[in-house]
Short mmCIF file of C-alpha atoms and ligand atoms in Angstrom, two decimals:
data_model
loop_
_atom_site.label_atom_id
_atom_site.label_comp_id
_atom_site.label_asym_id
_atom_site.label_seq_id
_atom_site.Cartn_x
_atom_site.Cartn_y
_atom_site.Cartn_z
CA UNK A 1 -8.54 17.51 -14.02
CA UNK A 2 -8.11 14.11 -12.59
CA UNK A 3 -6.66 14.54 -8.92
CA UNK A 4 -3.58 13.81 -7.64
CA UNK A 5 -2.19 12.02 -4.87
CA UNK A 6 0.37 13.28 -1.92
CA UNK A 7 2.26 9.63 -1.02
CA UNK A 8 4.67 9.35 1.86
CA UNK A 9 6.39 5.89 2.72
CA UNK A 10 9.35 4.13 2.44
CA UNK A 11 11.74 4.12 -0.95
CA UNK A 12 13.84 0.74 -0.29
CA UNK A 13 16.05 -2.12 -1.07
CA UNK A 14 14.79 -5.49 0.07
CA UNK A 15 15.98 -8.68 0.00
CA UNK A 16 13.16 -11.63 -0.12
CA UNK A 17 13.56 -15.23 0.26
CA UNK A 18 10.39 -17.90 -0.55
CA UNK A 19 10.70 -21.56 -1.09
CA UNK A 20 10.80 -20.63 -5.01
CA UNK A 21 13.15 -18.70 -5.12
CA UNK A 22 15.10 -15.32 -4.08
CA UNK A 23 15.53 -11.64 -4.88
CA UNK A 24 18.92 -9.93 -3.35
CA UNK A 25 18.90 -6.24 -2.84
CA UNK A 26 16.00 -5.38 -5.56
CA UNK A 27 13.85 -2.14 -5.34
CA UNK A 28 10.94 -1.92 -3.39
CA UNK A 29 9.32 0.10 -0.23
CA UNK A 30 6.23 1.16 0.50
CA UNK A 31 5.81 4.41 -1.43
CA UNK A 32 7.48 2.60 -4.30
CA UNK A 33 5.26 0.15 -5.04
CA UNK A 34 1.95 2.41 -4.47
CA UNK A 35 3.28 5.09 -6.62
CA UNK A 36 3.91 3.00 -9.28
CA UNK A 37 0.53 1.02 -8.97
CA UNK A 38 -1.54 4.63 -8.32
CA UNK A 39 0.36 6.26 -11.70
CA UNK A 40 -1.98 4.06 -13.52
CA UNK A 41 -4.98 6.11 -12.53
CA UNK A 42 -3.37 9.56 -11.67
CA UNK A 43 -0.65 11.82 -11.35
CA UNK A 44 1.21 10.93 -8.03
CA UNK A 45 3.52 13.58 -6.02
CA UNK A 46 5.92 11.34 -3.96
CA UNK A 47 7.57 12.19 -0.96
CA UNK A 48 10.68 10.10 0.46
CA UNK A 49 14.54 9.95 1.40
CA UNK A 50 16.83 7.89 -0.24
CA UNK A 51 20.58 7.54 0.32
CA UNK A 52 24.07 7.61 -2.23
CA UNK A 53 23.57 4.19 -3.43
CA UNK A 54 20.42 4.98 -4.87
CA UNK A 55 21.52 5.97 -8.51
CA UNK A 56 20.04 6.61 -12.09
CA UNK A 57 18.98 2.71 -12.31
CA UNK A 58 16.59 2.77 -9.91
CA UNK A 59 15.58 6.20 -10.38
CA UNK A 60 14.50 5.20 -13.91
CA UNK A 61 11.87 3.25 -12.54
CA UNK A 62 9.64 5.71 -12.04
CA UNK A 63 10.44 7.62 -14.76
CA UNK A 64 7.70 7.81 -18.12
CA UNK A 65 4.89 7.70 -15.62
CA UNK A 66 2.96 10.49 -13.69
CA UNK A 67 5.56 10.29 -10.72
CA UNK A 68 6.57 13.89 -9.42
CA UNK A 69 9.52 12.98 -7.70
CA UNK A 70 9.97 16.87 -6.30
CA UNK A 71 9.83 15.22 -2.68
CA UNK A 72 12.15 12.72 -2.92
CA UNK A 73 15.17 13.82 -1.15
CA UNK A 74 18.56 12.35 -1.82
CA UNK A 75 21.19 12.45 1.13
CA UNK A 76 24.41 11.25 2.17
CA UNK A 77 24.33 7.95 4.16
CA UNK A 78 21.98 4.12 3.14
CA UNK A 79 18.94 3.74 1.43
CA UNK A 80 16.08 1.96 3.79
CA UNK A 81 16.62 -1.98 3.77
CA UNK A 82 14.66 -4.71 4.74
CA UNK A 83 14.62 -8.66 4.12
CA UNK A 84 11.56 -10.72 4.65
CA UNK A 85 11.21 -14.45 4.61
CA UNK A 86 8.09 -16.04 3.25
CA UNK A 87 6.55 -19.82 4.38
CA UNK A 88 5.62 -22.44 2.21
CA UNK A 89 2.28 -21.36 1.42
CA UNK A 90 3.19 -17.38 1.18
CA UNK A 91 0.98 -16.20 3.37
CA UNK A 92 3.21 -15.90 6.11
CA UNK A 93 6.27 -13.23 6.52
CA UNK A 94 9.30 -13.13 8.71
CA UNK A 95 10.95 -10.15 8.91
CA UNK A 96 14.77 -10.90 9.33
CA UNK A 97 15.68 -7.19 9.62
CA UNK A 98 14.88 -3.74 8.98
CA UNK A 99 17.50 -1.00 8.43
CA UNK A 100 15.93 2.25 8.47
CA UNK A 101 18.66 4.34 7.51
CA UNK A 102 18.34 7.61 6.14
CA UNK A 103 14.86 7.32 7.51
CA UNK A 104 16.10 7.67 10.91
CA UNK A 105 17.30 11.75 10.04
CA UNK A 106 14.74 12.15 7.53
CA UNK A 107 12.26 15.37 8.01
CA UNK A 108 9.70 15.38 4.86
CA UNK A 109 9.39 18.68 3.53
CA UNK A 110 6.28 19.11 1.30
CA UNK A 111 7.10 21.31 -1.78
CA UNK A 112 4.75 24.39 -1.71
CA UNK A 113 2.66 23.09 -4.98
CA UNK A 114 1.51 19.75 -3.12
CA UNK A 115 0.08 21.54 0.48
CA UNK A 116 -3.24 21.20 -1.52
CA UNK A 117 -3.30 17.79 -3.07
CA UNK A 118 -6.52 16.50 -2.31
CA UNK A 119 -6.05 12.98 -1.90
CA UNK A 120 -3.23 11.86 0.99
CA UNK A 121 -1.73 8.39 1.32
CA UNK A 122 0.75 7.79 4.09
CA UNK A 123 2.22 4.62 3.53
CA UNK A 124 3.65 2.04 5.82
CA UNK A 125 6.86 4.36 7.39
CA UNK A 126 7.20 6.10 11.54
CA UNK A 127 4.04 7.43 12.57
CA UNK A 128 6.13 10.39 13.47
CA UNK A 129 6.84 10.98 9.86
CA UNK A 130 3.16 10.14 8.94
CA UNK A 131 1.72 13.11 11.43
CA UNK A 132 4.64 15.47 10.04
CA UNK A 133 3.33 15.37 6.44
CA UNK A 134 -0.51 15.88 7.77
CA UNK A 135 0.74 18.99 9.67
CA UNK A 136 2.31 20.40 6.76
CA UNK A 137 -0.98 20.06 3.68
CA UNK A 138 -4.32 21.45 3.54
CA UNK A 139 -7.09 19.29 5.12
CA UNK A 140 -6.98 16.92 2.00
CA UNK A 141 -10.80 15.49 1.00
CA UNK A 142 -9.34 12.07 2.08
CA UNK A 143 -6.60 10.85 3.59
CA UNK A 144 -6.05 6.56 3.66
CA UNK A 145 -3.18 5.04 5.70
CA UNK A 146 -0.52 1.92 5.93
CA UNK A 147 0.95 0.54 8.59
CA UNK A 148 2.94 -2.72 9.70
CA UNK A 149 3.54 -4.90 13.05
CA UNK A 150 6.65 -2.98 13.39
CA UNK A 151 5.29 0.39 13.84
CA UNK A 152 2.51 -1.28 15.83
CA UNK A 153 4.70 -2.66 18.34
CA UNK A 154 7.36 0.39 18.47
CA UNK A 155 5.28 3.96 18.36
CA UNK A 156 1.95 2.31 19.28
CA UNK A 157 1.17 6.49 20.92
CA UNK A 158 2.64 8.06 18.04
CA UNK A 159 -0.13 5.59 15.61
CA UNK A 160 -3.01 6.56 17.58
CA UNK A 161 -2.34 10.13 16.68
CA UNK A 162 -2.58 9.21 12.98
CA UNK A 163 -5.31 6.54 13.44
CA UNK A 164 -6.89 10.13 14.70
CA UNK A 165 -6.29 12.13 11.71
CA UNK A 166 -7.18 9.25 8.96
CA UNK A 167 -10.58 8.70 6.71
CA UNK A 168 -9.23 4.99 5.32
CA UNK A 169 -7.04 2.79 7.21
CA UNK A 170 -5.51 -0.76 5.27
CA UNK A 171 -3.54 -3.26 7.01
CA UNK A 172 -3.68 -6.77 6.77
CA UNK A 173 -5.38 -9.10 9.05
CA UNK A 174 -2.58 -10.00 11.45
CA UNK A 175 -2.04 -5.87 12.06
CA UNK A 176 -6.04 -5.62 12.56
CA UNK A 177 -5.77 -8.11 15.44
CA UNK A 178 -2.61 -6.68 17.02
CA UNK A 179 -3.70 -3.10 16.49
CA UNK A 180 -7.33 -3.11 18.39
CA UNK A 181 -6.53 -6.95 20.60
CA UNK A 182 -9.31 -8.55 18.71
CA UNK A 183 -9.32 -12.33 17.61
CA UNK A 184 -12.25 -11.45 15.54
CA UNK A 185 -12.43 -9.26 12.15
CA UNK A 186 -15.51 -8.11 12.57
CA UNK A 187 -14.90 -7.17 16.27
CA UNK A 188 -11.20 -6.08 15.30
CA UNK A 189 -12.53 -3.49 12.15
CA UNK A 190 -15.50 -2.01 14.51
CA UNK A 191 -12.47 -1.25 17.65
CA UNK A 192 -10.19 0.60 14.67
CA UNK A 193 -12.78 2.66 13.28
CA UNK A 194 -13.09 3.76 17.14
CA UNK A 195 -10.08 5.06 16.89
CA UNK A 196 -10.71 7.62 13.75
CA UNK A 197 -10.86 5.83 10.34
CA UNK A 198 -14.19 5.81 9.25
CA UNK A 199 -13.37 3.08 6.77
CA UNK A 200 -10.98 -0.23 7.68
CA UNK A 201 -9.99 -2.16 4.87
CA UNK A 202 -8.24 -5.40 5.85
CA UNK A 203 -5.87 -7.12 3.24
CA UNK A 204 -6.43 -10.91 4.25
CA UNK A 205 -4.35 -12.12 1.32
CA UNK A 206 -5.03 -15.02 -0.43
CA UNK A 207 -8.53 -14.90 0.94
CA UNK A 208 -9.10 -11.59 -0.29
CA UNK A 209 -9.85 -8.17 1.07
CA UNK A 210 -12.85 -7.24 3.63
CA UNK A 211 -14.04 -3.33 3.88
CA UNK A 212 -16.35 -1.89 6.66
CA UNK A 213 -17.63 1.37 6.87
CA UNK A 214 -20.82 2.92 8.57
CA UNK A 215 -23.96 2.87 7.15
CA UNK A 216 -26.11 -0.09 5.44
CA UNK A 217 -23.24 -1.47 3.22
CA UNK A 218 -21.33 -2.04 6.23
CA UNK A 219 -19.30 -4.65 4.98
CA UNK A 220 -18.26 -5.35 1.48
CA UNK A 221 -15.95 -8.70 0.26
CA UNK A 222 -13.85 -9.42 -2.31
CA UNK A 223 -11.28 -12.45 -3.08
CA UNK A 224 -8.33 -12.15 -4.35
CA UNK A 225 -8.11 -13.94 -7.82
CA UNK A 226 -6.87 -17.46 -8.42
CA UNK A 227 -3.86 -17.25 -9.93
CA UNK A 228 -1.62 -20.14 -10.55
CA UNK A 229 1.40 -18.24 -10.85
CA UNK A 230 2.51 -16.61 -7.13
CA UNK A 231 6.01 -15.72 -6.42
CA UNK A 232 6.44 -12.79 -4.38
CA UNK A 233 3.64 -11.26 -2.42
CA UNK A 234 6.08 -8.31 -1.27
CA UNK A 235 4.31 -5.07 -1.94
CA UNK A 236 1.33 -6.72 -2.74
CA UNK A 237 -0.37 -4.83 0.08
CA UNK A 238 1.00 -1.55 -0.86
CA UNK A 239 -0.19 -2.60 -4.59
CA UNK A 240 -3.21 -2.87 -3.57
CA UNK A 241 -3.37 0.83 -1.55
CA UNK A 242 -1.99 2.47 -5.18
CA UNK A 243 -4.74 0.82 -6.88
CA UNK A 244 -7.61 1.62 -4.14
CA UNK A 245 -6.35 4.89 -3.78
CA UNK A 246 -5.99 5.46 -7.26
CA UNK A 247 -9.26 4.74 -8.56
CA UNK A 248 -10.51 7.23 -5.96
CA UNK A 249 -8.43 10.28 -6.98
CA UNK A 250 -9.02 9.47 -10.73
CA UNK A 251 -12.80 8.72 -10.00
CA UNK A 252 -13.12 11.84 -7.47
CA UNK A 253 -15.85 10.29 -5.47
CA UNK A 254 -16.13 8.22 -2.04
CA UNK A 255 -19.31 6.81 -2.38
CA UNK A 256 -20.07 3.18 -1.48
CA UNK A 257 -20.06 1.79 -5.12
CA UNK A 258 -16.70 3.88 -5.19
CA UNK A 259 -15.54 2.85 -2.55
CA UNK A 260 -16.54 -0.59 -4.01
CA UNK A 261 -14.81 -0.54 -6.84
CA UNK A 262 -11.87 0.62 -5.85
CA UNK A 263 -11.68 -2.69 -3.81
CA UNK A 264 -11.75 -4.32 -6.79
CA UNK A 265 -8.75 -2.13 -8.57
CA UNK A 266 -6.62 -2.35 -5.69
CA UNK A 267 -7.40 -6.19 -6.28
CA UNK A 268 -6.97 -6.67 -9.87
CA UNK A 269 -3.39 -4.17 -9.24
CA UNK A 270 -2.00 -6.38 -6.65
CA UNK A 271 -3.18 -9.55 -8.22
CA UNK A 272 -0.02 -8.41 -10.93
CA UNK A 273 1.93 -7.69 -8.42
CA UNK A 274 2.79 -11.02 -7.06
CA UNK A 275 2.84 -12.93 -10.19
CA UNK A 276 6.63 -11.79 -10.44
CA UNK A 277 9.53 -10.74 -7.80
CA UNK A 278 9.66 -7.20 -6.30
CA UNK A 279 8.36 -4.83 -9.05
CA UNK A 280 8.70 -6.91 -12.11
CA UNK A 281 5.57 -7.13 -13.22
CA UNK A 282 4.10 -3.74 -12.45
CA UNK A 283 6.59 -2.76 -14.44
CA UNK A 284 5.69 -4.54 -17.45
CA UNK A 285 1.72 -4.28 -16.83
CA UNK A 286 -0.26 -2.43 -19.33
CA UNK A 287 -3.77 -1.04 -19.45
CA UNK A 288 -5.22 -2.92 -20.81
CA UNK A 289 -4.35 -6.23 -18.59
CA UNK A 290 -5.51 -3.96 -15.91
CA UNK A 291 -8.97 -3.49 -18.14
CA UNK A 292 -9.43 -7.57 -18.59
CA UNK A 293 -8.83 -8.71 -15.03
CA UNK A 294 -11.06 -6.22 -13.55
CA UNK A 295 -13.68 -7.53 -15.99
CA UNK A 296 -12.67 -10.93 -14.80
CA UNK A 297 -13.43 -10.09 -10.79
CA UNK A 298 -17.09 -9.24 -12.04
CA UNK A 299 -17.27 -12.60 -13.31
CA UNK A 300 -15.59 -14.29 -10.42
CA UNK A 301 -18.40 -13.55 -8.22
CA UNK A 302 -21.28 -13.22 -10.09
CA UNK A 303 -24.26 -15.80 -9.57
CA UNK A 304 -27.88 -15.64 -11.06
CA UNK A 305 -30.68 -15.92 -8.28
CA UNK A 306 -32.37 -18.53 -9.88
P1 AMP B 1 3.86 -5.20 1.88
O1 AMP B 1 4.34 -6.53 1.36
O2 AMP B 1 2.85 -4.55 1.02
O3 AMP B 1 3.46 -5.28 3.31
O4 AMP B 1 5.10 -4.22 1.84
C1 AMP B 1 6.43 -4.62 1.76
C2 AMP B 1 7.32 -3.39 1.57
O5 AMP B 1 7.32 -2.61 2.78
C3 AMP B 1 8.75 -3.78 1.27
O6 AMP B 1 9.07 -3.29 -0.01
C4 AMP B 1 9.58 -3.13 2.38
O7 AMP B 1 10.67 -2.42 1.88
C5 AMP B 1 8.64 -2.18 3.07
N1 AMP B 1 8.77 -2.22 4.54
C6 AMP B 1 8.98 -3.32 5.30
N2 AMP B 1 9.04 -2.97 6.62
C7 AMP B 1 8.86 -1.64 6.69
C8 AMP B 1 8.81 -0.69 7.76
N3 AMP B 1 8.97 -1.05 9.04
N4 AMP B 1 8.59 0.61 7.44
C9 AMP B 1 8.41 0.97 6.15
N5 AMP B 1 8.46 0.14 5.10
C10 AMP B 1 8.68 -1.15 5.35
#
């Protein structure tokens, strides 16, 4: 049996604006995108809140794929919002706000039948709410995390304790120089995996994804694919997390060339992603794109010797 994941994070509407266009009040969140992205590899138990607005629409997003949606609470009072404004090249985000909601009540219960899911991904959502799903499973065989500058800056104590608890951290490059005060990557990935993770992945965009990890494959690189078509790199980190993450729990192993190649499915997942706004194109992605582009990333960066 292929194994399943436990996913915690934030079930939203967002509003994005980039100089090519904009998306008003679409779905999106953190847990939404990397369930979606991880139901391509394995089944996927997802735990959130949502509020009344959230209706049958939205809901039906998830539905026809491997989603257990058991967790997801419904209760009076918003969904989570957030808006985000993107620069001319896309590579950098303003957050214009953040509405947490029915996040700010929200207590995650884990239904009895997921204490012992074996792989654990607590996406970007409070720290708080991060350590309360921990304390309610079974010590997992590996548990990756999420997080953002806003949860950096607000419950920096409350992230430690998680930073603790976690095998895999991925954040981006700006959140690896906040979190651990290094200019550096290098310097920045060694200081986090100080503070638990044994492995630091660090999304770096457009320029790819680096991975570091003890041992003699210390580092390992990938880019991100040239694409011509980029319109919305919201949730392309979380994209990434349900591929990564994904391959893992359908692979069942953590080895280096595991590890390895789930850098490259996260990659080839959120390399969709952004080709269309919010979830568009996940949601129209089939298996066998997902077969051809990962075929393509071999090619990217193969070179003969001589
Ligand atoms: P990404 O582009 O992968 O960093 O993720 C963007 C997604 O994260 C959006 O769909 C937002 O709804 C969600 N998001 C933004 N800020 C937060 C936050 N502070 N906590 C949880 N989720 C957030």
């Amino acid at each position: 049996m292929m194994n399943p994941i436990l996913a915690v994070g934030s079930v939203a509407f967002d509003s994005v604006r980039n100089p090519f266009g904009e998306a008003v009040h679409v779905l999106g969140g953190s847990a939404t995108y990397f369930s979606v992205a991880a139901s391509f590899f394995t089944d996927v138990r997802l735990v959130a809140v949502v509020g009344e607005d959230f209706g049958e629409r939205e809901l039906s997003v998830f539905a026809g794929r491997p989603i257990d949606l058991a967790g997801l609470q419904s209760v009076p009072g918003e969904t989570f919002r957030w808006k985000g404004e993107y620069g001319f090249d896309l590579n950098t985000r303003e957050t214009i706000y953040t509405k947490l909601n029915v996040f700010e009540q929200f207590q995650p219960a884990i239904p009895a039948g997921y204490r012992s899911s074996p792989f654990v991904f607590l996406g970007n959502i409070h720290p708080r709410l991060q350590l309360e799903v921990l304390d309610q499973v079974n010590p997992p065989r590996l548990v990756a995390a999420d997080t953002m500058n806003y949860w950096i800056q607000r419950t920096p104590d409350e992230l430690r304790a998680v930073l603790a608890r976690v095998d895999v951290l991925i954040i981006n490059d700006a959140e690896a120089r906040e979190l651990s005060g290094e200019a550096n990557l290098v310097k920045a990935a060694r200081a986090i995996r100080r503070m638990g993770p044994r492995t630091v992945v660090i999304k770096r965009g457009e320029h790819g994804v680096l991975m570091t990890r003890p041992g003699e494959g210390e580092f390992f690189a990938a880019p991100a694919m040239p694409l011509e078509q980029v319109f919305d790199p919201t949730g392309a980190g979380d994209t990434f997390a349900g591929g990564f993450v994904g391959s893992l729990a359908a692979s069942g192993e953590t080895t280096d060339a595991a590890m390895a190649r789930a850098i490259i499915y996260g990659s080839t997942l959120a390399s969709f992603s952004v080709e269309d706004f919010g979830l568009d194109r996940l949601l129209r992605l089939t298996e066998d794109e997902i077969r051809d582009r990962f075929r393509h990333f071999k090619r990217l960066t193969y070179f003969d010797e001589g």
